[in-house]
Amino acid sequence: MDAGNLVLIALAAGLIGGVAYLTMSQSSIPSRFRRLFSQKIDDRPEEPRLPPRRNPAWSDDPDRTNEARELEQVTGIIRSGEAFSIVSGDPSHWGASSFEIEGLVTAVAEVETADAGGNFQFRYCLIESSGGTANTLIIEGDAPSTAVAYLGRAYLADELIGDVRAGQLVARLQEERRRYQDSEAHELPISLAPYENATLIAARYDGRLALLEQEPGKGYLPLSAANPEGIPYNDVSVRLDPSGWLIRLIEVGAYTYLLELEPIRLSDLTVHHIV
């Protein structure tokens, strides 16, 4: 018998054996094929999955909607350690060389404040941008179609913004917030050097911030926020005309931060999820 006939007989025997295995096995057809032709796939252990991200222990919400989680129907559930990319209109301000800024999420928090319809929640993330200065990502809005992703940098009191200490701007905004609350005006033009054409447009009081996930040793939010009930949170926002950028004073527990925020469409943010 020549070599060609031997090869044909071997192939026929293998085909008959394979058909018999698939016929007699009780496993599903895809599983049988994987076992027969790709044993390595079934032998590999499953990838470890992240435990569920915990939620804050907020009280009942009159409007029965958690806006932060509603927006995560678009972005997906954001976890610490995940990568992101976002398209900035002014990458040079963030020390980036490309309009698409990339980085990692290092902490995930949720803020709850009160509004006319009930309680309002938004996502507050700490980030590390690749080769840039941005360290904050805030996602907020009532609905995905109108939501905004704010790319930002938080300044501590001793850091300089131009030739002005951030702590001086914090003290000034705390004064202006009291004037804004007393005036009951919708918008209040203010002088805020080194910025020009500044208008105080919103202030939120009696909120809570809960730190849900954090990479150890990274970020500026206090560890005291890492409990389901969170810690006190207040803010005041100033619009910079005509750019539309924001300056936001943040008070979290005993800590204060000044944020520069660039508003970006939610559709220009992509989160690359681990699972």
Coordinates of C-alpha atoms in Angstrom, one line a residue:
M1 CA 0.0 0.0 0.0
D2 CA 1.5 3.3 -1.1
A3 CA 1.9 6.4 1.2
G4 CA -1.1 8.2 -0.4
N5 CA -3.5 5.5 0.5
L6 CA -2.2 5.4 4.1
V7 CA -2.8 9.1 4.5
L8 CA -6.4 8.8 3.1
I9 CA -7.1 5.9 5.5
A10 CA -5.8 7.9 8.5
L11 CA -7.9 10.9 7.6
A12 CA -11.0 8.8 7.2
A13 CA -10.4 7.1 10.6
G14 CA -9.9 10.5 12.3
L15 CA -13.1 11.8 10.7
I16 CA -15.2 8.8 11.7
G17 CA -13.8 9.0 15.3
G18 CA -14.6 12.8 15.5
V19 CA -18.2 12.2 14.2
A20 CA -18.7 9.4 16.8
Y21 CA -17.4 11.6 19.6
L22 CA -19.7 14.5 18.6
T23 CA -22.7 12.2 18.3
M24 CA -22.2 10.4 21.7
S25 CA -21.2 13.4 23.8
Q26 CA -23.9 15.0 25.9
S27 CA -22.1 18.4 25.7
S28 CA -23.4 21.2 23.4
I29 CA -22.1 21.2 19.8
P30 CA -19.8 24.3 20.3
S31 CA -18.3 22.7 23.5
R32 CA -17.6 19.4 21.6
F33 CA -15.8 21.2 18.8
R34 CA -13.7 23.2 21.3
R35 CA -12.7 20.0 23.1
L36 CA -11.9 18.2 19.9
F37 CA -9.9 20.9 18.1
S38 CA -9.0 23.5 20.8
Q39 CA -8.2 21.7 24.0
K40 CA -6.1 24.7 25.2
I41 CA -9.2 26.9 25.4
D42 CA -11.1 24.7 27.8
D43 CA -8.0 24.0 29.9
R44 CA -7.3 27.6 30.6
P45 CA -8.6 29.0 33.9
E46 CA -11.2 31.7 33.6
E47 CA -10.0 35.3 33.8
P48 CA -10.4 36.7 37.4
R49 CA -13.4 39.1 37.5
L50 CA -13.5 42.3 39.5
P51 CA -15.9 42.3 42.5
P52 CA -18.9 44.5 42.0
R53 CA -18.3 48.2 42.7
R54 CA -20.1 49.2 45.9
N55 CA -22.8 51.9 45.9
P56 CA -23.1 54.7 48.4
A57 CA -25.7 54.5 51.1
W58 CA -27.8 57.5 50.1
S59 CA -31.3 58.0 51.6
D60 CA -34.4 57.6 49.5
D61 CA -34.4 59.9 46.5
P62 CA -37.7 61.8 45.8
D63 CA -37.2 61.7 42.1
R64 CA -36.2 58.0 42.2
T65 CA -33.4 58.5 39.7
N66 CA -29.7 58.2 40.3
E67 CA -28.3 60.4 37.6
A68 CA -24.7 59.2 38.0
R69 CA -25.7 55.6 37.3
E70 CA -28.0 56.7 34.5
L71 CA -25.1 58.2 32.7
E72 CA -23.1 55.0 33.2
Q73 CA -25.5 53.3 30.8
V74 CA -23.6 55.3 28.2
T75 CA -20.0 55.2 29.6
G76 CA -20.3 51.8 31.3
I77 CA -19.6 51.3 35.0
I78 CA -16.4 53.2 35.6
R79 CA -13.9 51.3 37.8
S80 CA -10.6 52.3 39.4
G81 CA -7.7 51.1 37.2
E82 CA -9.5 51.4 33.9
A83 CA -8.1 53.4 31.0
F84 CA -9.9 56.3 29.3
S85 CA -9.5 58.6 26.4
I86 CA -11.1 62.0 25.9
V87 CA -11.0 64.6 23.2
S88 CA -9.9 68.0 24.5
G89 CA -10.4 71.3 22.6
D90 CA -7.2 72.7 24.2
P91 CA -4.7 69.9 24.8
S92 CA -1.8 72.3 25.3
H93 CA -3.5 73.6 28.5
W94 CA -3.2 70.1 29.9
G95 CA 0.4 69.6 28.7
A96 CA -0.7 67.1 26.1
S97 CA 0.6 66.8 22.5
S98 CA -2.6 65.3 21.0
F99 CA -6.3 66.4 21.1
E100 CA -7.0 62.9 22.4
I101 CA -5.9 62.7 26.0
E102 CA -5.4 59.3 27.5
G103 CA -4.9 58.1 31.1
L104 CA -6.0 55.9 33.9
V105 CA -8.8 56.2 36.4
T106 CA -7.3 56.0 39.9
A107 CA -10.4 56.7 42.1
V108 CA -14.2 56.7 41.6
A109 CA -16.5 58.7 43.8
E110 CA -20.2 59.7 43.8
V111 CA -21.5 63.1 44.9
E112 CA -25.1 63.7 45.9
T113 CA -26.6 67.1 46.2
A114 CA -30.2 68.5 46.4
D115 CA -32.0 70.1 43.5
A116 CA -35.6 71.2 42.8
G117 CA -36.6 67.8 41.7
G118 CA -35.1 65.8 44.5
N119 CA -31.5 64.6 44.9
F120 CA -29.0 64.9 42.1
Q121 CA -26.0 62.5 41.8
F122 CA -22.9 62.8 39.6
R123 CA -19.7 60.9 39.1
Y124 CA -16.4 62.3 40.4
C125 CA -13.2 60.5 39.3
L126 CA -9.5 61.0 39.9
I127 CA -7.3 60.3 37.0
E128 CA -3.7 60.2 35.9
S129 CA -3.3 61.6 32.4
S130 CA -0.5 60.3 30.2
G131 CA 2.2 63.0 30.2
G132 CA -0.3 65.7 31.2
T133 CA -1.5 67.8 34.1
A134 CA -5.2 66.8 34.3
N135 CA -6.1 64.9 37.5
T136 CA -9.9 65.0 37.6
L137 CA -12.8 63.8 35.5
I138 CA -16.4 64.8 36.5
I139 CA -19.4 63.5 34.6
E140 CA -22.7 65.1 35.3
G141 CA -26.1 65.8 33.7
D142 CA -29.8 64.9 33.9
A143 CA -29.7 62.8 30.8
P144 CA -27.1 61.3 28.4
S145 CA -28.1 63.7 25.6
T146 CA -27.3 66.8 27.7
A147 CA -24.6 65.4 30.0
V148 CA -21.1 66.9 30.2
A149 CA -17.7 65.3 31.0
Y150 CA -15.5 67.9 32.7
L151 CA -11.7 67.4 32.3
G152 CA -10.0 69.2 35.1
R153 CA -7.1 69.8 37.4
A154 CA -7.4 70.3 41.1
Y155 CA -5.0 72.8 42.8
L156 CA -4.0 72.7 46.4
A157 CA -3.8 75.8 48.5
D158 CA 0.0 76.4 48.0
E159 CA 0.0 75.8 44.2
L160 CA 0.2 78.8 41.8
I161 CA -2.3 79.7 39.1
G162 CA -0.4 82.3 37.1
D163 CA 1.2 84.3 39.9
V164 CA -1.7 83.8 42.4
R165 CA -1.8 81.1 45.1
A166 CA -4.8 78.8 44.8
G167 CA -5.5 79.4 48.5
Q168 CA -6.1 83.1 47.8
L169 CA -8.7 82.2 45.1
V170 CA -10.4 79.7 47.5
A171 CA -10.8 82.4 50.1
R172 CA -12.2 84.9 47.6
L173 CA -14.7 82.3 46.2
Q174 CA -15.9 81.5 49.7
E175 CA -16.7 85.2 50.2
E176 CA -18.4 85.4 46.8
R177 CA -20.4 82.4 47.5
R178 CA -21.9 84.0 50.6
R179 CA -22.7 87.1 48.6
Y180 CA -24.2 85.0 45.8
Q181 CA -26.5 83.1 48.3
D182 CA -27.6 86.4 49.9
S183 CA -28.3 88.1 46.5
E184 CA -30.6 85.2 45.3
A185 CA -29.4 86.1 41.8
H186 CA -29.1 83.5 39.0
E187 CA -25.8 84.8 37.9
L188 CA -23.3 87.1 39.6
P189 CA -20.3 88.7 37.7
I190 CA -17.3 88.7 39.9
S191 CA -13.6 89.8 39.7
L192 CA -11.3 86.8 40.0
A193 CA -7.7 87.5 38.9
P194 CA -5.8 86.0 37.2
Y195 CA -9.0 85.1 35.3
E196 CA -11.1 87.6 33.3
N197 CA -14.8 87.9 32.6
A198 CA -15.8 85.6 35.4
T199 CA -19.5 84.9 36.4
L200 CA -20.6 82.9 39.4
I201 CA -23.4 80.7 38.0
A202 CA -24.1 78.0 40.6
A203 CA -23.5 76.9 44.2
R204 CA -24.4 73.6 45.9
Y205 CA -24.7 73.1 49.6
D206 CA -25.2 70.2 52.0
G207 CA -24.1 67.5 49.7
R208 CA -22.2 64.3 50.3
L209 CA -19.2 62.7 48.6
A210 CA -18.6 58.9 48.9
L211 CA -15.3 57.5 47.7
L212 CA -16.2 54.1 46.2
E213 CA -12.9 52.8 44.8
Q214 CA -9.3 54.1 45.0
E215 CA -5.9 52.9 44.2
P216 CA -3.8 53.0 47.4
G217 CA -1.6 56.1 47.7
K218 CA -3.0 57.9 44.7
G219 CA -5.3 60.9 44.5
Y220 CA -6.2 63.9 46.6
L221 CA -9.6 63.0 48.0
P222 CA -9.5 62.2 51.8
L223 CA -9.7 58.6 52.9
S224 CA -12.4 59.7 55.4
A225 CA -14.8 59.7 52.3
A226 CA -14.3 56.0 51.8
N227 CA -17.5 55.0 53.6
P228 CA -21.0 54.4 52.2
E229 CA -22.4 57.5 53.8
G230 CA -19.7 59.8 52.5
I231 CA -18.6 63.1 54.0
P232 CA -19.9 66.7 53.6
Y233 CA -19.5 68.2 50.1
N234 CA -20.1 71.8 48.8
D235 CA -19.1 73.6 45.7
V236 CA -19.4 76.8 43.8
S237 CA -19.0 77.2 40.0
V238 CA -17.7 80.2 38.0
R239 CA -18.0 80.4 34.2
L240 CA -15.2 82.0 32.3
D241 CA -16.6 84.0 29.4
P242 CA -16.3 83.6 26.5
S243 CA -14.5 80.2 26.7
G244 CA -17.2 78.5 28.7
W245 CA -14.6 76.8 31.0
L246 CA -15.3 76.6 34.7
I247 CA -13.5 77.3 37.9
R248 CA -15.0 75.3 40.7
L249 CA -14.4 75.6 44.4
I250 CA -14.7 72.1 46.0
E251 CA -15.1 71.5 49.8
V252 CA -14.9 67.9 50.8
G253 CA -14.9 67.5 54.6
A254 CA -12.1 69.7 55.9
Y255 CA -10.4 69.9 52.6
T256 CA -10.7 72.6 49.8
Y257 CA -9.6 72.4 46.2
L258 CA -9.8 74.8 43.3
L259 CA -10.5 73.1 39.9
E260 CA -10.1 74.3 36.4
L261 CA -12.6 72.4 34.3
E262 CA -13.0 72.1 30.5
P263 CA -16.5 71.0 29.5
I264 CA -16.5 68.2 26.9
R265 CA -19.3 66.3 25.2
L266 CA -20.0 63.0 26.9
S267 CA -19.7 61.3 23.5
D268 CA -16.1 62.4 23.3
L269 CA -15.2 60.3 26.4
T270 CA -14.4 56.6 26.0
V271 CA -13.7 54.3 29.0
H272 CA -11.8 51.1 28.2
H273 CA -13.3 48.7 30.7
I274 CA -11.4 45.9 32.3
V275 CA -14.3 43.4 32.0

